[in-house]
mmCIF file of C-alpha atoms and ligand atoms in Angstrom:
data_model
loop_
_atom_site.group_PDB
_atom_site.id
_atom_site.type_symbol
_atom_site.label_atom_id
_atom_site.label_comp_id
_atom_site.label_asym_id
_atom_site.label_seq_id
_atom_site.Cartn_x
_atom_site.Cartn_y
_atom_site.Cartn_z
ATOM 1 C CA MET A 1 0.000 0.000 0.000
ATOM 2 C CA SER A 2 2.666 2.512 -0.972
ATOM 3 C CA GLY A 3 1.317 3.600 -4.350
ATOM 4 C CA ARG A 4 1.233 7.144 -5.581
ATOM 5 C CA LEU A 5 -1.524 9.374 -4.246
ATOM 6 C CA TYR A 6 -3.655 11.512 -6.569
ATOM 7 C CA ASP A 7 -5.484 14.358 -4.870
ATOM 8 C CA LEU A 8 -8.936 14.745 -6.460
ATOM 9 C CA SER A 9 -10.025 17.712 -4.333
ATOM 10 C CA PRO A 10 -9.867 21.278 -5.574
ATOM 11 C CA ARG A 11 -8.333 23.905 -3.303
ATOM 12 C CA LEU A 12 -10.983 25.321 -0.961
ATOM 13 C CA THR A 13 -10.761 29.107 -1.208
ATOM 14 C CA GLN A 14 -13.146 32.016 -1.584
ATOM 15 C CA ALA A 15 -12.441 31.824 -5.312
ATOM 16 C CA LEU A 16 -13.791 28.283 -5.654
ATOM 17 C CA ALA A 17 -16.890 28.377 -7.845
ATOM 18 C CA VAL A 18 -20.212 27.247 -6.385
ATOM 19 C CA PHE A 19 -23.627 26.890 -8.037
ATOM 20 C CA PRO A 20 -24.999 30.352 -8.897
ATOM 21 C CA GLY A 21 -26.781 31.596 -5.773
ATOM 22 C CA ASP A 22 -25.117 29.059 -3.470
ATOM 23 C CA VAL A 23 -22.861 30.140 -0.596
ATOM 24 C CA PRO A 24 -19.139 30.322 -1.399
ATOM 25 C CA LEU A 25 -16.503 29.629 1.226
ATOM 26 C CA SER A 26 -15.629 32.392 3.653
ATOM 27 C CA ARG A 27 -13.415 32.439 6.715
ATOM 28 C CA GLU A 28 -13.959 34.664 9.711
ATOM 29 C CA GLU A 29 -10.965 35.016 11.973
ATOM 30 C CA MET A 30 -12.022 35.320 15.615
ATOM 31 C CA LEU A 31 -8.549 35.315 17.160
ATOM 32 C CA SER A 32 -5.102 35.741 15.634
ATOM 33 C CA VAL A 33 -1.619 34.829 16.876
ATOM 34 C CA PRO A 34 0.003 37.549 14.708
ATOM 35 C CA ARG A 35 -2.336 40.083 16.381
ATOM 36 C CA GLY A 36 -1.252 38.928 19.843
ATOM 37 C CA ASP A 37 -3.979 36.411 20.691
ATOM 38 C CA PRO A 38 -2.922 33.116 22.279
ATOM 39 C CA VAL A 39 -4.266 31.148 19.303
ATOM 40 C CA THR A 40 -5.506 31.686 15.786
ATOM 41 C CA LEU A 41 -9.150 30.692 15.623
ATOM 42 C CA SER A 42 -11.484 30.888 12.662
ATOM 43 C CA ALA A 43 -15.003 29.962 11.651
ATOM 44 C CA LEU A 44 -15.987 28.863 8.186
ATOM 45 C CA ARG A 45 -19.201 29.339 6.265
ATOM 46 C CA ALA A 46 -20.007 27.626 2.992
ATOM 47 C CA THR A 47 -22.450 25.460 1.128
ATOM 48 C CA ALA A 48 -22.165 21.815 2.175
ATOM 49 C CA HIS A 49 -21.718 21.109 -1.570
ATOM 50 C CA LEU A 50 -18.256 22.666 -1.525
ATOM 51 C CA GLY A 51 -15.624 21.439 -3.942
ATOM 52 C CA SER A 52 -15.365 17.645 -3.985
ATOM 53 C CA HIS A 53 -18.396 16.475 -2.025
ATOM 54 C CA VAL A 54 -20.862 13.671 -1.502
ATOM 55 C CA ASP A 55 -24.600 14.226 -1.956
ATOM 56 C CA ALA A 56 -26.856 12.637 0.639
ATOM 57 C CA PRO A 57 -30.220 11.159 -0.388
ATOM 58 C CA CYS A 58 -31.997 13.971 1.521
ATOM 59 C CA HIS A 59 -30.477 16.465 -0.939
ATOM 60 C CA THR A 60 -33.096 15.504 -3.501
ATOM 61 C CA GLU A 61 -35.550 13.084 -1.848
ATOM 62 C CA ALA A 62 -38.151 13.811 0.819
ATOM 63 C CA GLY A 63 -37.433 11.379 3.633
ATOM 64 C CA GLY A 64 -33.937 10.605 2.328
ATOM 65 C CA VAL A 65 -31.196 10.023 4.879
ATOM 66 C CA GLY A 66 -28.550 12.574 5.788
ATOM 67 C CA VAL A 67 -24.900 12.279 4.940
ATOM 68 C CA ASP A 68 -24.066 10.834 8.369
ATOM 69 C CA GLU A 69 -26.139 7.735 7.577
ATOM 70 C CA LEU A 70 -24.206 6.721 4.463
ATOM 71 C CA ALA A 71 -22.146 3.571 5.034
ATOM 72 C CA LEU A 72 -18.444 4.368 5.285
ATOM 73 C CA ASP A 73 -17.408 1.415 3.146
ATOM 74 C CA ARG A 74 -18.853 3.225 0.139
ATOM 75 C CA PHE A 75 -16.039 5.714 0.311
ATOM 76 C CA LEU A 76 -13.083 3.353 0.725
ATOM 77 C CA GLY A 77 -11.898 0.690 -1.646
ATOM 78 C CA PRO A 78 -11.371 -0.416 -5.234
ATOM 79 C CA CYS A 79 -12.390 2.183 -7.790
ATOM 80 C CA ARG A 80 -12.093 2.534 -11.541
ATOM 81 C CA LEU A 81 -11.277 5.869 -13.129
ATOM 82 C CA LEU A 82 -12.738 5.994 -16.636
ATOM 83 C CA ALA A 83 -12.418 8.778 -19.209
ATOM 84 C CA VAL A 84 -15.709 9.498 -20.955
ATOM 85 C CA PRO A 85 -14.806 12.491 -23.123
ATOM 86 C CA ALA A 86 -17.979 14.501 -23.659
ATOM 87 C CA GLN A 87 -19.221 17.622 -25.372
ATOM 88 C CA ARG A 88 -20.155 20.597 -23.239
ATOM 89 C CA GLY A 89 -23.757 19.948 -22.235
ATOM 90 C CA GLY A 90 -23.423 16.337 -23.385
ATOM 91 C CA ARG A 91 -25.282 13.403 -21.910
ATOM 92 C CA ILE A 92 -23.307 10.390 -20.641
ATOM 93 C CA LEU A 93 -25.202 7.273 -21.706
ATOM 94 C CA PRO A 94 -24.829 3.693 -20.494
ATOM 95 C CA THR A 95 -23.605 2.791 -23.981
ATOM 96 C CA THR A 96 -20.864 5.441 -23.709
ATOM 97 C CA VAL A 97 -19.629 3.976 -20.440
ATOM 98 C CA GLU A 98 -19.942 0.420 -21.719
ATOM 99 C CA ARG A 99 -17.938 1.239 -24.836
ATOM 100 C CA ARG A 100 -15.217 3.082 -22.907
ATOM 101 C CA LEU A 101 -15.016 0.278 -20.371
ATOM 102 C CA GLY A 102 -14.507 -2.269 -23.137
ATOM 103 C CA GLY A 103 -15.173 -5.260 -20.937
ATOM 104 C CA ALA A 104 -12.668 -4.289 -18.223
ATOM 105 C CA PRO A 105 -13.631 -5.300 -14.679
ATOM 106 C CA LEU A 106 -15.846 -2.852 -12.807
ATOM 107 C CA PRO A 107 -15.226 -2.521 -9.065
ATOM 108 C CA PRO A 108 -17.989 -1.118 -6.795
ATOM 109 C CA ARG A 109 -16.799 2.462 -7.352
ATOM 110 C CA LEU A 110 -16.564 4.299 -10.680
ATOM 111 C CA LEU A 111 -15.260 7.798 -11.393
ATOM 112 C CA LEU A 112 -16.140 9.357 -14.744
ATOM 113 C CA ALA A 113 -13.805 11.982 -16.212
ATOM 114 C CA THR A 114 -15.769 14.097 -18.696
ATOM 115 C CA GLY A 115 -13.401 17.053 -18.902
ATOM 116 C CA THR A 116 -16.353 19.450 -19.178
ATOM 117 C CA ALA A 117 -15.839 21.544 -16.027
ATOM 118 C CA PRO A 118 -12.110 22.191 -16.293
ATOM 119 C CA ASP A 119 -11.575 25.145 -13.929
ATOM 120 C CA PRO A 120 -12.824 24.891 -10.327
ATOM 121 C CA GLU A 121 -12.561 28.674 -10.020
ATOM 122 C CA ARG A 122 -14.576 29.471 -13.126
ATOM 123 C CA TRP A 123 -18.213 28.378 -13.221
ATOM 124 C CA ASN A 124 -19.476 26.866 -16.453
ATOM 125 C CA GLY A 125 -23.045 25.653 -16.395
ATOM 126 C CA ASP A 126 -22.772 23.649 -19.604
ATOM 127 C CA PHE A 127 -21.009 20.625 -18.133
ATOM 128 C CA ALA A 128 -21.857 17.087 -19.223
ATOM 129 C CA PHE A 129 -24.389 15.132 -17.153
ATOM 130 C CA LEU A 130 -25.461 11.553 -16.549
ATOM 131 C CA ASP A 131 -28.370 9.902 -18.288
ATOM 132 C CA PRO A 132 -30.718 8.637 -15.547
ATOM 133 C CA ALA A 133 -30.598 5.184 -17.178
ATOM 134 C CA LEU A 134 -27.002 4.932 -15.969
ATOM 135 C CA ALA A 135 -28.340 4.328 -12.452
ATOM 136 C CA ASP A 136 -29.829 0.970 -13.459
ATOM 137 C CA TRP A 137 -26.785 0.104 -15.542
ATOM 138 C CA LEU A 138 -24.394 0.839 -12.651
ATOM 139 C CA ALA A 139 -26.481 -0.769 -9.916
ATOM 140 C CA GLY A 140 -26.979 -3.852 -12.086
ATOM 141 C CA ARG A 141 -23.193 -4.267 -12.211
ATOM 142 C CA GLY A 142 -22.695 -3.848 -8.470
ATOM 143 C CA VAL A 143 -21.497 -0.238 -8.533
ATOM 144 C CA ARG A 144 -22.324 1.502 -5.236
ATOM 145 C CA LEU A 145 -20.675 4.870 -5.814
ATOM 146 C CA VAL A 146 -20.282 7.038 -8.907
ATOM 147 C CA GLY A 147 -18.123 10.161 -9.041
ATOM 148 C CA VAL A 148 -17.947 12.942 -11.608
ATOM 149 C CA ASP A 149 -15.624 15.846 -12.455
ATOM 150 C CA THR A 150 -18.583 18.211 -12.757
ATOM 151 C CA PRO A 151 -20.632 20.164 -10.191
ATOM 152 C CA SER A 152 -23.648 17.879 -10.653
ATOM 153 C CA VAL A 153 -24.755 14.583 -12.205
ATOM 154 C CA ASP A 154 -27.744 16.493 -13.638
ATOM 155 C CA PRO A 155 -27.753 19.557 -15.928
ATOM 156 C CA SER A 156 -27.163 22.787 -14.013
ATOM 157 C CA ASP A 157 -30.630 24.124 -14.897
ATOM 158 C CA SER A 158 -32.502 20.884 -14.127
ATOM 159 C CA LYS A 159 -35.316 21.179 -11.607
ATOM 160 C CA GLU A 160 -36.346 17.511 -11.616
ATOM 161 C CA LEU A 161 -32.803 16.178 -11.079
ATOM 162 C CA PRO A 162 -33.623 12.819 -12.693
ATOM 163 C CA ALA A 163 -30.089 11.375 -12.436
ATOM 164 C CA HIS A 164 -29.892 12.207 -8.718
ATOM 165 C CA ALA A 165 -33.316 10.611 -8.189
ATOM 166 C CA ALA A 166 -32.466 7.474 -10.167
ATOM 167 C CA LEU A 167 -29.130 7.018 -8.398
ATOM 168 C CA VAL A 168 -30.715 7.468 -4.967
ATOM 169 C CA ARG A 169 -33.444 4.990 -5.914
ATOM 170 C CA ARG A 170 -30.811 2.415 -6.883
ATOM 171 C CA ASP A 171 -28.716 3.208 -3.800
ATOM 172 C CA VAL A 172 -25.721 4.454 -5.763
ATOM 173 C CA THR A 173 -23.870 7.164 -3.824
ATOM 174 C CA ILE A 174 -22.933 10.365 -5.677
ATOM 175 C CA LEU A 175 -19.576 12.165 -5.552
ATOM 176 C CA GLU A 176 -19.317 15.466 -7.391
ATOM 177 C CA GLY A 177 -16.762 18.189 -8.027
ATOM 178 C CA LEU A 178 -13.758 15.876 -8.428
ATOM 179 C CA ARG A 179 -10.556 16.915 -10.179
ATOM 180 C CA LEU A 180 -9.740 14.068 -12.525
ATOM 181 C CA ALA A 181 -7.707 15.711 -15.311
ATOM 182 C CA GLY A 182 -4.315 14.232 -15.963
ATOM 183 C CA ILE A 183 -4.802 11.086 -13.908
ATOM 184 C CA PRO A 184 -4.249 7.863 -15.871
ATOM 185 C CA GLU A 185 -7.274 5.637 -16.267
ATOM 186 C CA GLY A 186 -7.249 2.437 -14.287
ATOM 187 C CA VAL A 187 -8.144 0.808 -11.003
ATOM 188 C CA TYR A 188 -7.131 2.510 -7.764
ATOM 189 C CA GLU A 189 -8.077 2.603 -4.134
ATOM 190 C CA LEU A 190 -10.540 5.434 -3.458
ATOM 191 C CA ILE A 191 -10.439 7.283 -0.152
ATOM 192 C CA ALA A 192 -13.126 9.998 0.096
ATOM 193 C CA LEU A 193 -14.673 10.169 3.550
ATOM 194 C CA PRO A 194 -17.498 12.583 4.327
ATOM 195 C CA LEU A 195 -17.707 14.425 7.636
ATOM 196 C CA ARG A 196 -20.234 13.079 10.128
ATOM 197 C CA LEU A 197 -22.621 15.985 9.610
ATOM 198 C CA VAL A 198 -25.888 14.748 11.078
ATOM 199 C CA GLY A 199 -28.859 15.260 8.780
ATOM 200 C CA PHE A 200 -26.848 17.257 6.247
ATOM 201 C CA ASP A 201 -27.659 17.103 2.538
ATOM 202 C CA ALA A 202 -23.966 16.893 1.609
ATOM 203 C CA SER A 203 -20.440 16.943 2.951
ATOM 204 C CA PRO A 204 -17.152 18.042 1.485
ATOM 205 C CA VAL A 205 -14.721 15.152 1.124
ATOM 206 C CA ARG A 206 -10.975 15.010 0.670
ATOM 207 C CA ALA A 207 -10.923 12.648 -2.266
ATOM 208 C CA ILE A 208 -7.831 10.608 -3.036
ATOM 209 C CA LEU A 209 -6.948 7.841 -5.446
ATOM 210 C CA ARG A 210 -4.089 5.580 -4.404
ATOM 211 C CA ALA A 211 -2.345 3.686 -7.168
ATOM 212 C CA PRO A 212 -1.705 -0.005 -6.535
HETATM 213 ZN ZN1 ZN B 1 -25.586 16.713 -6.609
#
């Protein structure tokens, strides 16, 4: 277990883009060592969907569980990184994933690199999104977590959020906002633990791929 680590999390700063109207990160410094206080102490405020994050079922479903109730084993273990080059605003279909996979083994975690939201500090709403039919395709092959390099698995202007709904229905956990550019495709160990935020609709994660 000494393989190279790939950091999939964008830097969390005030400049990090969030959904239009959502709350960007800010830091309020209560105490400061340079100013003569005994400690530096700060408070943060931000959307729970900050940078690389997991969506909880309650984000989109009435009665869905909060992020604290997601099983930890989802976020740890064998994971395939797959490039699915897409057009801006393109739809990722099961056939696209199947073709790109080419019969390679599929562990219970799959990260899809679309390349359609390239700059974490510059919002573009025309990122690629998942066809809701992918939920059945993934769940049918034992996938329990899917991650994307975009702010959402649904189009940015979607109100129905059909991919979120389908994935929640099939109990496939959603990771969003990953940085996947430049990482070779293949099978890795994923480490992407959410905070134990009780009842929250999401949690930031520090997402890492460890090469074998
Ligand atoms: Zn989401």
